Amino acid sequence: MDTFSHAFWGRGLFGYRGHPWLALFFGAAPDLFSFGILILVRLTTFQFPTEAPPIETIPWWVFVNYDISHSFVSAFTAIAIVSRFRKDLAFAMLGWPFHIVLDFPFHTREFFPSKIFWPLWDFTVDGISWGQPKVWLPNLAGLILLYSYRRGLWTMRKNDPI
Ligand SMILES: [Zn+2]
């Protein structure tokens, strides 16, 4: 999924018990740790990417960072450590594994399939690209439903007639 959708899913699902900005950040974190660093590196060398770069021009370390950040093993290890000290922060971090849940079926093998059990197992699936309308539009609909729910659009107010 695109990084903005990931961020909004993180905040919508796990940012309602405090720490909304942390939840927003962790929703996007796996992409920031891989593609985000690449974009920063390219900006410092005055390259201004306007679209996804061809896969053969992407440096090797982006693939390593992607594998580390798109693995349930890394995500749940980090969350388990944090939850020993701060349960509230650990809850806001759950956007990280949810990011992996969304990327796993919605990346093809050609473009960054998610190795969800890395480094234990290199298992991947050849998914449907998130850029296709049949994936991205339901994603948008899901976000609209989630934020409508969070804003209380469906909750019954005290004086509402039944
Ligand atoms: Zn991702």
GROMACS .gro file of C-alpha atoms and ligand atoms in nm:
model
  163
    1MET     CA    1   0.000   0.000   0.000
    2ASP     CA    2   0.114   0.358  -0.039
    3THR     CA    3   0.292   0.506   0.260
    4PHE     CA    4   0.019   0.762   0.335
    5SER     CA    5  -0.251   0.494   0.354
    6HIS     CA    6  -0.027   0.293   0.588
    7ALA     CA    7   0.019   0.597   0.811
    8PHE     CA    8  -0.356   0.664   0.825
    9TRP     CA    9  -0.435   0.298   0.901
   10GLY     CA   10  -0.183   0.308   1.185
   11ARG     CA   11  -0.331   0.621   1.336
   12GLY     CA   12  -0.693   0.514   1.282
   13LEU     CA   13  -0.653   0.168   1.432
   14PHE     CA   14  -0.396   0.226   1.708
   15GLY     CA   15  -0.386   0.600   1.776
   16TYR     CA   16  -0.708   0.632   1.974
   17ARG     CA   17  -0.562   0.547   2.316
   18GLY     CA   18  -0.319   0.837   2.316
   19HIS     CA   19  -0.004   0.881   2.108
   20PRO     CA   20  -0.184   0.940   1.776
   21TRP     CA   21   0.131   1.081   1.610
   22LEU     CA   22   0.338   0.783   1.720
   23ALA     CA   23   0.070   0.551   1.575
   24LEU     CA   24   0.079   0.751   1.250
   25PHE     CA   25   0.458   0.721   1.243
   26PHE     CA   26   0.466   0.346   1.311
   27GLY     CA   27   0.202   0.287   1.045
   28ALA     CA   28   0.446   0.427   0.790
   29ALA     CA   29   0.773   0.328   0.961
   30PRO     CA   30   0.860   0.017   0.754
   31ASP     CA   31   0.855   0.226   0.434
   32LEU     CA   32   1.032   0.522   0.593
   33PHE     CA   33   1.312   0.288   0.709
   34SER     CA   34   1.361   0.157   0.353
   35PHE     CA   35   1.229   0.389   0.078
   36GLY     CA   36   1.225   0.697   0.302
   37ILE     CA   37   1.601   0.676   0.364
   38LEU     CA   38   1.656   0.621  -0.010
   39ILE     CA   39   1.457   0.936  -0.091
   40LEU     CA   40   1.659   1.134   0.167
   41VAL     CA   41   1.986   1.004   0.020
   42ARG     CA   42   1.876   1.097  -0.332
   43LEU     CA   43   1.767   1.444  -0.218
   44THR     CA   44   2.109   1.508  -0.060
   45THR     CA   45   2.267   1.428  -0.396
   46PHE     CA   46   2.019   1.663  -0.568
   47GLN     CA   47   1.821   1.390  -0.739
   48PHE     CA   48   1.451   1.459  -0.720
   49PRO     CA   49   1.260   1.136  -0.784
   50THR     CA   50   0.907   1.191  -0.911
   51GLU     CA   51   0.810   0.827  -0.948
   52ALA     CA   52   0.915   0.483  -0.824
   53PRO     CA   53   1.270   0.418  -0.947
   54PRO     CA   54   1.341   0.116  -1.173
   55ILE     CA   55   1.419  -0.180  -0.950
   56GLU     CA   56   1.771  -0.227  -1.094
   57THR     CA   57   1.870   0.125  -0.980
   58ILE     CA   58   1.771   0.065  -0.617
   59PRO     CA   59   2.076   0.012  -0.391
   60TRP     CA   60   2.122  -0.324  -0.217
   61TRP     CA   61   2.081  -0.179   0.134
   62VAL     CA   62   1.721  -0.076   0.058
   63PHE     CA   63   1.635  -0.446   0.009
   64VAL     CA   64   1.803  -0.533   0.340
   65ASN     CA   65   1.621  -0.252   0.524
   66TYR     CA   66   1.295  -0.355   0.358
   67ASP     CA   67   1.335  -0.715   0.476
   68ILE     CA   68   1.418  -0.605   0.831
   69SER     CA   69   1.127  -0.361   0.853
   70HIS     CA   70   0.866  -0.579   0.676
   71SER     CA   71   0.904  -0.882   0.905
   72PHE     CA   72   0.672  -0.981   1.190
   73VAL     CA   73   0.981  -1.115   1.366
   74SER     CA   74   1.141  -0.769   1.390
   75ALA     CA   75   0.812  -0.590   1.456
   76PHE     CA   76   0.690  -0.815   1.739
   77THR     CA   77   1.038  -0.839   1.896
   78ALA     CA   78   1.056  -0.459   1.916
   79ILE     CA   79   0.698  -0.429   2.042
   80ALA     CA   80   0.753  -0.701   2.306
   81ILE     CA   81   1.058  -0.517   2.437
   82VAL     CA   82   0.877  -0.181   2.453
   83SER     CA   83   0.566  -0.338   2.613
   84ARG     CA   84   0.773  -0.450   2.912
   85PHE     CA   85   0.823  -0.084   2.997
   86ARG     CA   86   0.543   0.113   2.828
   87LYS     CA   87   0.224  -0.071   2.729
   88ASP     CA   88   0.072   0.251   2.594
   89LEU     CA   89   0.361   0.308   2.352
   90ALA     CA   90   0.361  -0.059   2.249
   91PHE     CA   91  -0.008  -0.032   2.155
   92ALA     CA   92   0.062   0.268   1.930
   93MET     CA   93   0.340   0.063   1.764
   94LEU     CA   94   0.093  -0.202   1.642
   95GLY     CA   95   0.059  -0.006   1.317
   96TRP     CA   96   0.397  -0.160   1.228
   97PRO     CA   97   0.278  -0.523   1.203
   98PHE     CA   98  -0.050  -0.404   1.049
   99HIS     CA   99   0.158  -0.237   0.776
  100ILE     CA  100   0.309  -0.583   0.706
  101VAL     CA  101  -0.039  -0.742   0.699
  102LEU     CA  102  -0.138  -0.498   0.424
  103ASP     CA  103   0.183  -0.527   0.220
  104PHE     CA  104   0.197  -0.908   0.225
  105PRO     CA  105  -0.092  -0.978  -0.020
  106PHE     CA  106  -0.059  -0.650  -0.211
  107HIS     CA  107   0.295  -0.666  -0.348
  108THR     CA  108   0.395  -0.872  -0.651
  109ARG     CA  109   0.709  -1.088  -0.644
  110GLU     CA  110   0.863  -0.842  -0.895
  111PHE     CA  111   0.847  -0.543  -0.662
  112PHE     CA  112   0.943  -0.596  -0.300
  113PRO     CA  113   0.747  -0.901  -0.186
  114SER     CA  114   0.726  -0.900   0.196
  115LYS     CA  115   0.923  -1.176   0.368
  116ILE     CA  116   0.702  -1.172   0.673
  117PHE     CA  117   0.904  -1.434   0.865
  118TRP     CA  118   1.249  -1.292   0.777
  119PRO     CA  119   1.519  -1.394   0.883
  120LEU     CA  120   1.371  -1.732   0.980
  121TRP     CA  121   1.204  -1.810   0.648
  122ASP     CA  122   1.206  -1.637   0.307
  123PHE     CA  123   0.841  -1.724   0.235
  124THR     CA  124   0.661  -1.471   0.012
  125VAL     CA  125   0.347  -1.464  -0.201
  126ASP     CA  126   0.302  -1.321  -0.550
  127GLY     CA  127   0.029  -1.077  -0.458
  128ILE     CA  128  -0.182  -0.820  -0.641
  129SER     CA  129  -0.018  -0.478  -0.670
  130TRP     CA  130  -0.174  -0.223  -0.432
  131GLY     CA  131  -0.166   0.034  -0.713
  132GLN     CA  132  -0.453  -0.138  -0.894
  133PRO     CA  133  -0.792   0.029  -0.844
  134LYS     CA  134  -0.948  -0.301  -0.727
  135VAL     CA  135  -0.712  -0.289  -0.429
  136TRP     CA  136  -0.659   0.082  -0.372
  137LEU     CA  137  -1.024   0.189  -0.386
  138PRO     CA  138  -1.138  -0.063  -0.120
  139ASN     CA  139  -0.837   0.057   0.082
  140LEU     CA  140  -0.967   0.414   0.057
  141ALA     CA  141  -1.321   0.300   0.141
  142GLY     CA  142  -1.186   0.114   0.446
  143LEU     CA  143  -1.004   0.426   0.566
  144ILE     CA  144  -1.317   0.640   0.522
  145LEU     CA  145  -1.523   0.386   0.720
  146LEU     CA  146  -1.261   0.367   0.994
  147TYR     CA  147  -1.234   0.745   1.033
  148SER     CA  148  -1.613   0.787   1.022
  149TYR     CA  149  -1.634   0.535   1.305
  150ARG     CA  150  -1.360   0.709   1.503
  151ARG     CA  151  -1.536   1.044   1.461
  152GLY     CA  152  -1.845   0.888   1.612
  153LEU     CA  153  -2.063   0.920   1.303
  154TRP     CA  154  -2.230   0.590   1.379
  155THR     CA  155  -2.266   0.615   1.754
  156MET     CA  156  -2.609   0.682   1.894
  157ARG     CA  157  -2.638   1.007   2.088
  158LYS     CA  158  -2.842   1.023   2.407
  159ASN     CA  159  -3.136   1.213   2.266
  160ASP     CA  160  -3.151   1.046   1.927
  161PRO     CA  161  -3.492   0.891   1.853
  162ILE     CA  162  -3.462   0.516   1.809
  163ZN      ZN  163   0.564  -0.126   0.311
   0.00000   0.00000   0.00000
